[in-house]
Coordinates of C-alpha atoms and ligand atoms in Angstrom, one line a residue:
X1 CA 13.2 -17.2 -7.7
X2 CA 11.3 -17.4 -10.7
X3 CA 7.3 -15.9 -10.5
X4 CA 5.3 -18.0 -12.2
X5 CA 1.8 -16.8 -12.5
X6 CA 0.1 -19.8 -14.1
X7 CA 0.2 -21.8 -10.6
X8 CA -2.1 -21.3 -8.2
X9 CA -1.3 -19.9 -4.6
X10 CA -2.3 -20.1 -1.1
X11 CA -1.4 -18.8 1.9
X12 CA -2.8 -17.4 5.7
X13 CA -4.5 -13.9 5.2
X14 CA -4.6 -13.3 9.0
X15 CA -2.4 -13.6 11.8
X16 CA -2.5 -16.1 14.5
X17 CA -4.4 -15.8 17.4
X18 CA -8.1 -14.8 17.5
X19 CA -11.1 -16.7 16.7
X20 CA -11.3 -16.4 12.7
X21 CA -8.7 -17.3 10.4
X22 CA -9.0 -16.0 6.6
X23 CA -7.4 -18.6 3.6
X24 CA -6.7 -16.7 0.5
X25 CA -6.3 -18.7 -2.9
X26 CA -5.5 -17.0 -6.2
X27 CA -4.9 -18.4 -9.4
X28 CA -6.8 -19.9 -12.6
X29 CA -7.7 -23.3 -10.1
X30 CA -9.4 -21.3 -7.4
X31 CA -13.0 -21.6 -8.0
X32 CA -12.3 -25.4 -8.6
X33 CA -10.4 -26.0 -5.4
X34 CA -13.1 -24.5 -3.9
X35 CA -15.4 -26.5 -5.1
X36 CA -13.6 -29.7 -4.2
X37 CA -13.6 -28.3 -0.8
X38 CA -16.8 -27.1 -0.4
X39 CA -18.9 -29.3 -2.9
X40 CA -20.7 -26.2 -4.2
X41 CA -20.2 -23.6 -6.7
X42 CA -19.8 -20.5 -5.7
X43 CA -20.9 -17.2 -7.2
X44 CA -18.7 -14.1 -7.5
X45 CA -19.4 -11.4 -4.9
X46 CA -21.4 -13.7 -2.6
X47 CA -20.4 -15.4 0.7
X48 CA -21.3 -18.9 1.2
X49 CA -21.7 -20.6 4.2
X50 CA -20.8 -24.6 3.9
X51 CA -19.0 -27.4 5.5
X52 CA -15.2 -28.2 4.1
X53 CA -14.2 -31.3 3.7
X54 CA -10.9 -33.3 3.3
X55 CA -10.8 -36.9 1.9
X56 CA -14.6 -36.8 3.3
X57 CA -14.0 -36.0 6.9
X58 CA -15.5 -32.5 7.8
X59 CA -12.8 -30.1 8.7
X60 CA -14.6 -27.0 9.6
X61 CA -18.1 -24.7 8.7
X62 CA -16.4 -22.1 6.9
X63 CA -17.9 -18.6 4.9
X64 CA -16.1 -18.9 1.3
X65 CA -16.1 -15.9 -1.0
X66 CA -15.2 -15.5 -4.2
X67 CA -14.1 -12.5 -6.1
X68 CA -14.0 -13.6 -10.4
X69 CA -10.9 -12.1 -12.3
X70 CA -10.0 -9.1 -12.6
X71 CA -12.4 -7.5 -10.1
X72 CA -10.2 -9.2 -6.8
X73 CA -6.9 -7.6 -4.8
X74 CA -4.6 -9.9 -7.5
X75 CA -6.7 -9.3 -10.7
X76 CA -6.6 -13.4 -10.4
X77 CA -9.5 -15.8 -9.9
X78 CA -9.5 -15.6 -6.1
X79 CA -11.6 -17.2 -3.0
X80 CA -11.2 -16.0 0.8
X81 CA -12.1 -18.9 2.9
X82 CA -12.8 -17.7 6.3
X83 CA -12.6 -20.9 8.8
X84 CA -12.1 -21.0 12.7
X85 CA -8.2 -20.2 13.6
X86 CA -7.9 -23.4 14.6
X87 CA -3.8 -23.9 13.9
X88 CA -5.2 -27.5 12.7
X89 CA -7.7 -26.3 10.9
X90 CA -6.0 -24.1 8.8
X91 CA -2.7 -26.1 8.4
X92 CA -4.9 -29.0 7.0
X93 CA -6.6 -26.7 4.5
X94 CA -3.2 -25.2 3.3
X95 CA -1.7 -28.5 3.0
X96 CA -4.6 -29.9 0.9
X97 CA -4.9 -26.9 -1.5
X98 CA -1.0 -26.7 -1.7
X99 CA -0.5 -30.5 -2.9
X100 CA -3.2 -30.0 -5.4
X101 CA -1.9 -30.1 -8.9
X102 CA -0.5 -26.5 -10.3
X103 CA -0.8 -25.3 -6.6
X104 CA 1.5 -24.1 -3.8
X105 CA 2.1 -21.9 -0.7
X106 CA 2.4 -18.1 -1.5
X107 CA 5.6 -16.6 -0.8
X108 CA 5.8 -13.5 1.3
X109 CA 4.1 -10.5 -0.3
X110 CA 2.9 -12.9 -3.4
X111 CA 0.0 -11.7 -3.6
X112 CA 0.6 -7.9 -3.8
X113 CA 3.6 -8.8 -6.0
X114 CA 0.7 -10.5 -8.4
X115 CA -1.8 -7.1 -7.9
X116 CA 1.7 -5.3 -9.4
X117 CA 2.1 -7.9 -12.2
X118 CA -1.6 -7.4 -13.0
X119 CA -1.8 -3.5 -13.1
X120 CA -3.8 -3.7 -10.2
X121 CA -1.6 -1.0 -8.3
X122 CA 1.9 0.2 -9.9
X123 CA 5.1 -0.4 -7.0
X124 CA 4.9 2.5 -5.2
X125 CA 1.0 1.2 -4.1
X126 CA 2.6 -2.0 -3.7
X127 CA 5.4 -0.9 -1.1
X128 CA 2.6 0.9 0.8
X129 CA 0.9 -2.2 1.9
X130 CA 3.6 -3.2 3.6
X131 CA 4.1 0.0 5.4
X132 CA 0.2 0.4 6.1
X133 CA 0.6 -2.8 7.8
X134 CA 3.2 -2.1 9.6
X135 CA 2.3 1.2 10.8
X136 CA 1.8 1.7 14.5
X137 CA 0.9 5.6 14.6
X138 CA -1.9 7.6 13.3
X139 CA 0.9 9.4 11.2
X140 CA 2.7 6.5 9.8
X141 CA -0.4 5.4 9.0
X142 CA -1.3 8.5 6.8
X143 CA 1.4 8.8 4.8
X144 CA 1.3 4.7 3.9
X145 CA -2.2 5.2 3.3
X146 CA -1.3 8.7 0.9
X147 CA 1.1 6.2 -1.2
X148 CA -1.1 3.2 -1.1
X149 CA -3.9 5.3 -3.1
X150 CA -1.6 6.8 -5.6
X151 CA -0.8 10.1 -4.6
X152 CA 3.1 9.7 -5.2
X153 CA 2.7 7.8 -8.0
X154 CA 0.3 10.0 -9.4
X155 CA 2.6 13.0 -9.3
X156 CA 5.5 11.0 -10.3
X157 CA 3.4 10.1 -13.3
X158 CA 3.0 13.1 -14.6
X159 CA 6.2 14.9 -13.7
X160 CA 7.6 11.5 -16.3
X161 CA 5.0 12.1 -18.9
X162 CA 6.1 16.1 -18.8
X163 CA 9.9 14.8 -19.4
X164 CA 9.1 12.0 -21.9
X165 CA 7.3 15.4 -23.8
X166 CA 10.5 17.0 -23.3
X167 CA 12.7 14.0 -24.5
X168 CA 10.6 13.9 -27.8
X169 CA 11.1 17.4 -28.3
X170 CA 14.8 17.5 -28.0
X171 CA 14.8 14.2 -30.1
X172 CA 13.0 15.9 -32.7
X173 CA 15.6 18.7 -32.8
X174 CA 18.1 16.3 -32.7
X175 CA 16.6 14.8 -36.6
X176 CA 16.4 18.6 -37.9
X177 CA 19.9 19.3 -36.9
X178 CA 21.8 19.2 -40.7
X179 CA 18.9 21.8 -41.1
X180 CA 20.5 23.8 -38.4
X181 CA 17.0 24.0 -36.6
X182 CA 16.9 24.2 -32.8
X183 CA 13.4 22.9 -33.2
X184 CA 12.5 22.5 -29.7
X185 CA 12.1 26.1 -28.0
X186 CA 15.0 26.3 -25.5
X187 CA 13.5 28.9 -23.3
X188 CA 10.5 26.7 -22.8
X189 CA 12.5 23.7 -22.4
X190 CA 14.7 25.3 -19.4
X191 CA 11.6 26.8 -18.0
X192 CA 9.7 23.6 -18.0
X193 CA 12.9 21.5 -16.6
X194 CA 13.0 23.9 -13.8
X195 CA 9.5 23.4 -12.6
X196 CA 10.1 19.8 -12.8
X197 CA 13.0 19.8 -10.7
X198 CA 11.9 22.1 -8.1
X199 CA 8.8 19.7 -8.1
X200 CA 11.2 17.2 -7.3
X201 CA 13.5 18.8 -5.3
X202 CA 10.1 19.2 -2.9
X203 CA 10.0 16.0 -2.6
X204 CA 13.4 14.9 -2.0
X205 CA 13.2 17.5 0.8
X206 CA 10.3 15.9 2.3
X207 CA 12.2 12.9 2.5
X208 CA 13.9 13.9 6.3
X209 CA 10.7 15.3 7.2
X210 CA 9.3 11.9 6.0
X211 CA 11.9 9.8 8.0
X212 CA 11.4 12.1 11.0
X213 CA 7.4 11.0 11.2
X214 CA 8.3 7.4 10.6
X215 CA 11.0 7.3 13.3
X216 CA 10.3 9.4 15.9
X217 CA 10.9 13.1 15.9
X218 CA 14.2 14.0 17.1
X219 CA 13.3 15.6 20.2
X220 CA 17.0 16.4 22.8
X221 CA 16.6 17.3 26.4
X222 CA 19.4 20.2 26.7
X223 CA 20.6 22.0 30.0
X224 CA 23.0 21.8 32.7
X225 CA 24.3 19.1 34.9
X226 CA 21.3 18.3 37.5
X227 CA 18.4 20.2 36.3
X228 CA 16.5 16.8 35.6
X229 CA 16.5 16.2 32.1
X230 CA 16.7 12.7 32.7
X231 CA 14.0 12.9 35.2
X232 CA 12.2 14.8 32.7
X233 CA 12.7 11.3 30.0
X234 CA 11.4 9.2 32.5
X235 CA 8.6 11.4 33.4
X236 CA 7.6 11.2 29.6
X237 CA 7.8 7.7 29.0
X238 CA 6.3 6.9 32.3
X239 CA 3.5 9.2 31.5
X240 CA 2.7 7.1 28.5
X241 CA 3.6 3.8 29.2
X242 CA 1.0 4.3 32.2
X243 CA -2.1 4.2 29.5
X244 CA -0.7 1.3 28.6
X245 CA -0.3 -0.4 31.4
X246 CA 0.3 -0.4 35.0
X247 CA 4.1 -1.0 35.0
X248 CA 5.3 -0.6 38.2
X249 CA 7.6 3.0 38.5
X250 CA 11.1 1.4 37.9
X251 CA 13.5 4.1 37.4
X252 CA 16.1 3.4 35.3
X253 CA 18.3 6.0 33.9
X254 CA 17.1 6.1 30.0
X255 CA 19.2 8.0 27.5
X256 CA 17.0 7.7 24.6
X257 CA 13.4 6.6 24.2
X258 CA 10.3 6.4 22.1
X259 CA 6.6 7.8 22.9
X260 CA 3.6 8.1 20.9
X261 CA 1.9 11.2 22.2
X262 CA -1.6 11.5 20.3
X263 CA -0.2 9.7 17.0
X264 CA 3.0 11.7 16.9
X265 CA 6.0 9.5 17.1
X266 CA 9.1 11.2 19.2
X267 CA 12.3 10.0 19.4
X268 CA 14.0 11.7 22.8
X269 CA 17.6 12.1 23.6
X270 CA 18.8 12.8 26.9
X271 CA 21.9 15.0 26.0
X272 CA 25.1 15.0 28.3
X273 CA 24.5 18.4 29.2
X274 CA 25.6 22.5 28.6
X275 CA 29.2 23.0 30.0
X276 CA 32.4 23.3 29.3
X277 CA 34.7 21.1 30.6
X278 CA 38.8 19.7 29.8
X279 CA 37.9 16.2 30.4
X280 CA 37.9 14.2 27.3
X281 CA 36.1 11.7 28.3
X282 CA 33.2 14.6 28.7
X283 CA 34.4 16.5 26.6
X284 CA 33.3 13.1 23.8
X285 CA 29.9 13.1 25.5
X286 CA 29.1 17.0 25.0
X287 CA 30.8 16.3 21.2
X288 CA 27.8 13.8 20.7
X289 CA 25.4 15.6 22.5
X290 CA 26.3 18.6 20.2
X291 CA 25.5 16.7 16.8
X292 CA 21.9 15.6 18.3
X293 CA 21.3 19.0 19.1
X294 CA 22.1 20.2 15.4
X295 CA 19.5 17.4 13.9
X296 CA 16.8 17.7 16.9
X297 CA 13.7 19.1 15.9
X298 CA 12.1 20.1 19.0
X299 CA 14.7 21.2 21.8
X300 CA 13.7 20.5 25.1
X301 CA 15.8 23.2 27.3
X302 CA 15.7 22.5 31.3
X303 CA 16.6 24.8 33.8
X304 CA 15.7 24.2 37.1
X305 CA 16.5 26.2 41.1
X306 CA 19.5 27.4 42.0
X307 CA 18.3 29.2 39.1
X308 CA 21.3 30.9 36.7
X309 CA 21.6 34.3 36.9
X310 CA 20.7 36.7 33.8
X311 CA 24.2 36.1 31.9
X312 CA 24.5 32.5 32.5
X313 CA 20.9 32.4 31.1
X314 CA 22.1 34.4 28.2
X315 CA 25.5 32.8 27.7
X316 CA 23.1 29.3 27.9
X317 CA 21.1 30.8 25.2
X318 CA 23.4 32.2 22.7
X319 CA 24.9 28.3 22.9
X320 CA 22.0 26.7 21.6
X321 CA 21.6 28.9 19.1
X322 CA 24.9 28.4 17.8
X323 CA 24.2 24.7 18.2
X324 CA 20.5 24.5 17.0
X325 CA 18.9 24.6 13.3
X326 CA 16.8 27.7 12.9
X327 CA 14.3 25.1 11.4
X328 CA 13.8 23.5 15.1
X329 CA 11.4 24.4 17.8
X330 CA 13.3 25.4 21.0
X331 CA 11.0 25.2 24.2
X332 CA 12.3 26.6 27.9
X333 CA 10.9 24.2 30.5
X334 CA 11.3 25.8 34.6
X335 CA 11.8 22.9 36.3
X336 CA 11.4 22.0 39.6
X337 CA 8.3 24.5 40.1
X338 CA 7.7 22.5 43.8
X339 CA 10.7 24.3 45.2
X340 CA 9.5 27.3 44.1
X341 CA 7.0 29.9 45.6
X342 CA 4.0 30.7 42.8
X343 CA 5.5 34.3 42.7
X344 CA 8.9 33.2 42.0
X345 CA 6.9 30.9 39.1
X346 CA 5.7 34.1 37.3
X347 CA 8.3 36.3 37.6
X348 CA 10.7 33.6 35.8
X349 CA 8.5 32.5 33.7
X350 CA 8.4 36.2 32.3
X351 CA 11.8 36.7 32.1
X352 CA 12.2 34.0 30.1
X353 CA 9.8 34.7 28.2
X354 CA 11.3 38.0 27.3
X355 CA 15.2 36.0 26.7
X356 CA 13.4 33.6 24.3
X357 CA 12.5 37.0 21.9
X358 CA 16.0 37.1 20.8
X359 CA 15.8 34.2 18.9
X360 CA 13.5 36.4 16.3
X361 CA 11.8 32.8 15.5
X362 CA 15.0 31.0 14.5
X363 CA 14.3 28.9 16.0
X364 CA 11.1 28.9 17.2
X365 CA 10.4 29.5 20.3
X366 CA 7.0 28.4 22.5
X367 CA 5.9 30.1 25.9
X368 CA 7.9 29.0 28.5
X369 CA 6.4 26.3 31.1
X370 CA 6.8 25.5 34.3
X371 CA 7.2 21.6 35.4
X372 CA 8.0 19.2 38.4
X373 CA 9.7 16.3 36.2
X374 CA 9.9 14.4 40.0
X375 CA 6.2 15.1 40.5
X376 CA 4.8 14.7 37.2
X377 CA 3.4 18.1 37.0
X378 CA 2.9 19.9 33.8
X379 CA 3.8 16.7 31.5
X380 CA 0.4 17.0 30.2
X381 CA 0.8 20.6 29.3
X382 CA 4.3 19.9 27.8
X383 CA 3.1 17.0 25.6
X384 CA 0.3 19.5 24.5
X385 CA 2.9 21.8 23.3
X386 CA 5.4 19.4 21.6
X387 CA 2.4 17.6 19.6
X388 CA 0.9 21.0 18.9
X389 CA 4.2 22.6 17.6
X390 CA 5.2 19.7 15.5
X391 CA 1.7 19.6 13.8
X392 CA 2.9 22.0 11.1
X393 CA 5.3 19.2 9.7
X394 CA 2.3 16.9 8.4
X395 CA -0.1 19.3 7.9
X396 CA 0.3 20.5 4.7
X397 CA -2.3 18.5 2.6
X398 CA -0.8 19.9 -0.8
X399 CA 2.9 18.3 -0.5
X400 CA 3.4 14.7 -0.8
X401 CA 5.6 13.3 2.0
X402 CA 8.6 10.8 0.6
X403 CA 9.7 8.3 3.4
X404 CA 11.1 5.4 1.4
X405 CA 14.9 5.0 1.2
X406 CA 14.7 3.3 -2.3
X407 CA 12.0 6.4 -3.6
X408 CA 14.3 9.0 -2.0
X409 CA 18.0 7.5 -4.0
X410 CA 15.3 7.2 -7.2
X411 CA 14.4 10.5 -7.0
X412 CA 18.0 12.0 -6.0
X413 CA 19.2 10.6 -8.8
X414 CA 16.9 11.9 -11.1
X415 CA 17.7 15.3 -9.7
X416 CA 21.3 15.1 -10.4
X417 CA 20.8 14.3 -14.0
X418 CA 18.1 17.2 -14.6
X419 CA 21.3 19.3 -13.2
X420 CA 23.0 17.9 -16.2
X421 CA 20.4 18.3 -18.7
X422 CA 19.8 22.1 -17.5
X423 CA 23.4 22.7 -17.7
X424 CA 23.5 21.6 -21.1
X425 CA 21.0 23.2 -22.4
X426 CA 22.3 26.6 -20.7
X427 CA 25.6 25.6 -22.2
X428 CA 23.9 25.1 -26.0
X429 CA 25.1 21.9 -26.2
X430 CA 23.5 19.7 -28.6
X431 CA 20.7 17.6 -28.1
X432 CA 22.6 14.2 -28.2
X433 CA 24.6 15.2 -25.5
X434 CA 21.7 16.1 -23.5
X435 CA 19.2 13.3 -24.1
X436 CA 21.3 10.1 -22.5
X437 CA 20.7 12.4 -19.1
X438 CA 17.1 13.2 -19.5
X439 CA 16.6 9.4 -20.3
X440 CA 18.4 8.4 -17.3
X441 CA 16.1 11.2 -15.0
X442 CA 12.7 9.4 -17.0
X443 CA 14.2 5.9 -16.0
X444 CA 14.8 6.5 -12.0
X445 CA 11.6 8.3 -11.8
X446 CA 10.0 5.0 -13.6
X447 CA 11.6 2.8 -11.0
X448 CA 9.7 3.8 -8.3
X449 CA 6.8 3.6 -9.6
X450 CA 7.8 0.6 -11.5
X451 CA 6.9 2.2 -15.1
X452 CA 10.8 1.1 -15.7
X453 CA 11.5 -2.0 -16.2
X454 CA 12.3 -3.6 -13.1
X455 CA 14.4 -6.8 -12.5
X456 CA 12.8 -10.2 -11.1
X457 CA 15.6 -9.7 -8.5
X458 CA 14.9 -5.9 -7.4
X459 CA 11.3 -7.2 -6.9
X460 CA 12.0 -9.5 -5.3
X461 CA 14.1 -8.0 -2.8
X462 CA 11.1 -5.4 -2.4
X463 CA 8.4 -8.2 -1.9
X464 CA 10.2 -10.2 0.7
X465 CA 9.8 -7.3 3.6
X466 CA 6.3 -8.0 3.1
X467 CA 4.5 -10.8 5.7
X468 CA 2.9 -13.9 4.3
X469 CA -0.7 -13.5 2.4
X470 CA -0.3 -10.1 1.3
Ligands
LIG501 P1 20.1 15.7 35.0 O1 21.5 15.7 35.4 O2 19.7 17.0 34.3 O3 19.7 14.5 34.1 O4 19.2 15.6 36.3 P2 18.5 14.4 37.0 O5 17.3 14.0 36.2 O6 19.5 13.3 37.2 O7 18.0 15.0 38.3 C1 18.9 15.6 39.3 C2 18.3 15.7 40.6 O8 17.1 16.6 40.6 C3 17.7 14.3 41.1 O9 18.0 14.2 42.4 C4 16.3 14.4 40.8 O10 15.5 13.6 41.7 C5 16.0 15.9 41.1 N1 14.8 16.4 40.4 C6 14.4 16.1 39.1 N2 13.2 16.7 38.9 C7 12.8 17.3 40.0 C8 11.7 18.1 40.4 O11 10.7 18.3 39.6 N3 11.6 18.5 41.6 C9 12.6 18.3 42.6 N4 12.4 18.8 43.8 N5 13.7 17.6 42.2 C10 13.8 17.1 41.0
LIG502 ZN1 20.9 12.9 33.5

C-alpha cells in the first residue's frame, strides 16, 4: 500500500456509541471541504458552530474546528467536525467528503502514520498512541504515556548521537592509518562503549519487567493438596469482579485469572500443588507448576489446618526456595483462620514468621497473614500487600521501562554488536573491522525510533494495530 500524502483523508475520530461523534479530515482540501459543508470559512484555532449540509439538505448542527498546518496532530491542514453520533449522520458525512476529488477514507492508524511522516512525533511516539489507547490499567497507562512524550526516544537519541561520535572517530583513524596513527583514543572509546551498553543493557532488562506490567504480574498460588489455593483464586477474582458488578457467586474452579487490584495488573496461577508423587500424569502437572513457580513474581504460599508440623514446614520451605527466583516476593498466607482459635492465630503466625527469616531476603519475604479464602476474610489485607510489594517494580522514575517486542529485538541486537565492537577494540583490531558492527548497533537503535530508514512495509505492519482515526 502505497502512502500518498497529497490526498486528502477522512475518517471517524470516536467510537460508536454516545451522543457526539468527532470527523477528522486532514490534507491540503480540508479547509475547502469544510467550507462546502459548512458554507463558511473557518478560522484556525476557533470552533464554529453551523448547519452542514449535503446537496442542500441539512444533515446536522455541527461545532467544526480547524487547526492550519503544521500546528495540528498530522502537521496537515486539518478540521475536527464534531456532529451528533448519529450512525447516519456520520456515514453521510464520510461518504460525501470521501467521493470528493483527491479525497478518501483513512486507513487504520493514518493519521499518526502522517504525524510520523511530518516529524510531528518520531515511531517510538507513534507506537505509543496505540498502546495509550489501549491501555486498561493505571500502569499500562504510564508507561504508554512515558513513550508517547519521548522519554525512550529521547534516551535512545542520544545513546545514537554518542555512537555516531564514536563511529566518526574510529573512521577518522581508519584515514590516518598508512600514518600508523590510532587517532581515536582507545581507552576512551572502550570506556565510552561500555557506558553505552550498560545503558542499554538497562533497558533490555526492563523489558520483562515491562511485559510483566503489561500482562499481568506472574503471581502462583503454591502449597499442598487442599489448603485452598483455588479457593483462595476465586476469592480474588470474586473480590474484584464484585466492584464491578453484581455477578452472582458462581464457583467455578479457575486455574488462571486476571485482576486489577488498584491499577496493578496480576496474572494468578493456581499451581497443581507441593508433593511428591510417582504418577506421571501428576507428576506432568507438578513439572508445569514448577516452571510457573521459577518465573512468578509474587508467590502466594497456602497453608491451612491440619497444620504441618515444624519439618514439613521446613522441608515445604527449603522447596520453594529451590524452585523460586531470589528476585520474587514470597508471601505465607494461614489459611482457614475460621477453624482456628485467635491464640492458635498468633502463635502460628509467629512461627512463621520466624521460618520466613531463613530466606535472608532471597526472596523476599512479607509478614505472614492470616485468611479465610471460603469467608473472604483478609482478601483486603492480602491485596494491600501484593500491590504494596510489587510497587518497587514501577517506581523507579529514573529508568525507562521497555515493553515493546519490536523495541526489545531492536535493542538486543544492538547489544550483541556493541559485544563485537568491544571485542575488537580489546583485540586491537583495526578500525575497518570494527565499524560495519558499530554501524549495524547505530542502525537497530535508529529503527525504533525510526531515525533509520524504515520500509513502507515495516510501517505499515506497525500502523495497522492501530484503530481507525488515529
Ligand atoms: P486446593 O486443593 O488447595 O485448591 O484447595 P481448595 O480450594 O479446593 O479447597 C479445599 C477445601 O477447603 C474445600 O472444601 C474448600 O471449601 C475448603 N476451604 C477453602 N478455604 C477455606 C477456608 O477459608 N475455611 C474453611 N473452613 N474451609 C476452606
Ligand atoms: Zn485446587
Amino acid at each position: 500500500m502505497i502512502h500518498d500524502l497529497s490526498e486528502t483523508i477522512c475518517a471517524p475520530a470516536t467510537a460508536l456509541g454516545g451522543g457526539l461523534a468527532v470527523i477528522r479530515i486532514s490534507g491540503s482540501l480540508a479547509p475547502q471541504i469544510a467550507e462546502r459543508l459548512l458554507g463558511k470559512r473557518l478560522t484556525p484555532r476557533e470552533a464554529t458552530t453551523a448547519g452542514l449540509r449535503i446537496d442542500g439538505q441539512l444533515i446536522d448542527l455541527v461545532v467544526a474546528t480547524y487547526f492550519a498546518a503544521p500546528h495540528s496532530y498530522t502537521g496537515e491542514e486539518v478540521v475536527e467536525l464534531s456532529c451528533h453520533a448519529s450512525p447516519y449522520i456520520v456515514r453521510s458525512i464520510l461518504e460525501w467528503i470521501a467521493q470528493q476529488e483527491g479525497c478518501r477514507m483513512a486507513d487504520p492508524g493514518e493519521f499518526t502514520r502522517r504525524a510520523l511522516a511530518h516529524g510531528k512525533l518520531d515511531l517510538a511516539e507513534a507506537e505509543a498512541v496505540a498502546d495509550l489507547i489501549a491501555a486498561t490499567t493505571a500502569t499500562q497507562h504510564k508507561m504508554a504515556m512515558e513513550q508517547h512524550t519521548g522519554r525512550l526516544s529521547h534516551l535512545l537519541n542520544e545513546l545514537r548521537a554518542t555512537l555516531l561520535r564514536f563511529a566518526g572517530l574510529l573512521e577518522l583513524e581508519l584515514d590516518f592509518s598508512e600514518e600508523d596513527v590510532a587517532f581515536a583514543d582507545r581507552s576512551t572509546l572502550v570506556e565510552t562503549l561500555a557506558t553505552i551498553q550498560h545503558q542499554l543493557r538497562l533497558l533490555t532488562q526492563s523489558f520483562s519487567t515491562g511485559q510483566e506490567l503489561q500482562q499481568g504480574i506472574p503471581t502462583a498460588i503454591i502449597g499442598a493438596p487442599n489448603v485452598g489455593k483455588s479457593s483462595l483464586l476465586n476469592a480474588l477474582l470474586q473480590h474484584e469482579r464484585a466492584i464491578v458488578s453484581d455477578i452472582p457467586g458462581t464457583t467455578r474452579d479457575t486455574v488462571e485469572g486476571r485482576l486489577t487490584i488498584r491499577g496493578t495488573l496480576f496474572r494468578l496461577i493456581d499451581t497443581a500443588g507441593l508433593r511428591q508423587t510417582t504418577d506421571l500424569v501428576e507428576q506432568l502437572g507438578i513439572e508445569r507448576s514448577y516452571q510457573q513457580i521459577s518465573s512468578a513474581r509474587l508467590i502466594l504460599w497456602v497453608i491451612a489446618p491440619p497444620l504441618p508440623t515444624w519439618d514439613e514446614l521446613e522441608a515445604q520451605l527449603s522447596e520453594i526456595l529451590r524452585l523460586t527466583s531470589p528476585e520474587s516476593t514470597l508471601m505465607l498466607l494461614l489459611n482457614k483462620r475460621d477453624l482456628l482459635t485467635e491464640r492458635e492465630v498468633t502463635d502460628w503466625l509467629s512461627n512463621c514468621s520466624s521460618l520466613l527469616q531463613r530466606t535472608n531476603g532471597k526472596p523476599h519475604t512479607t509478614s505472614p497473614l492470616a485468611i479465610s479464602a471460603r469467608a473472604a476474610q483478609g482478601i483486603e489485607t492480602l491485596e494491600e500487600l501484593m500491590v504494596t510489594s510489587t510497587q518497587t517494580l514501577h517506581s523507579d522514575e529514573e529508568t525507562v521501562m521497555l515493553y515493546n517486542l519490536r523495541h526489545y529485538e531492536a535493542l538486543t541486537k544492538a547489544s550483541r554488536a556493541l559485544e563485537l565492537v568491544s571485542e575488537g577494540l580489546h583485540n586491537g583490531l583495526t578500525s575497518d573491522l570494527i565499524t560495519p558492527y558499530l554501524r549495524e548497533a547505530i542502525e537497530e537503535i535508529g529503527l525504533v525510533t525510526g531515525a533509520s530508514i524504515t520500509s513502507d512495509e515495516v510501517l505499515g505492519f506497525i500502523f495497522s494495530h492501530f484503530c481507525i482515526g488515529k
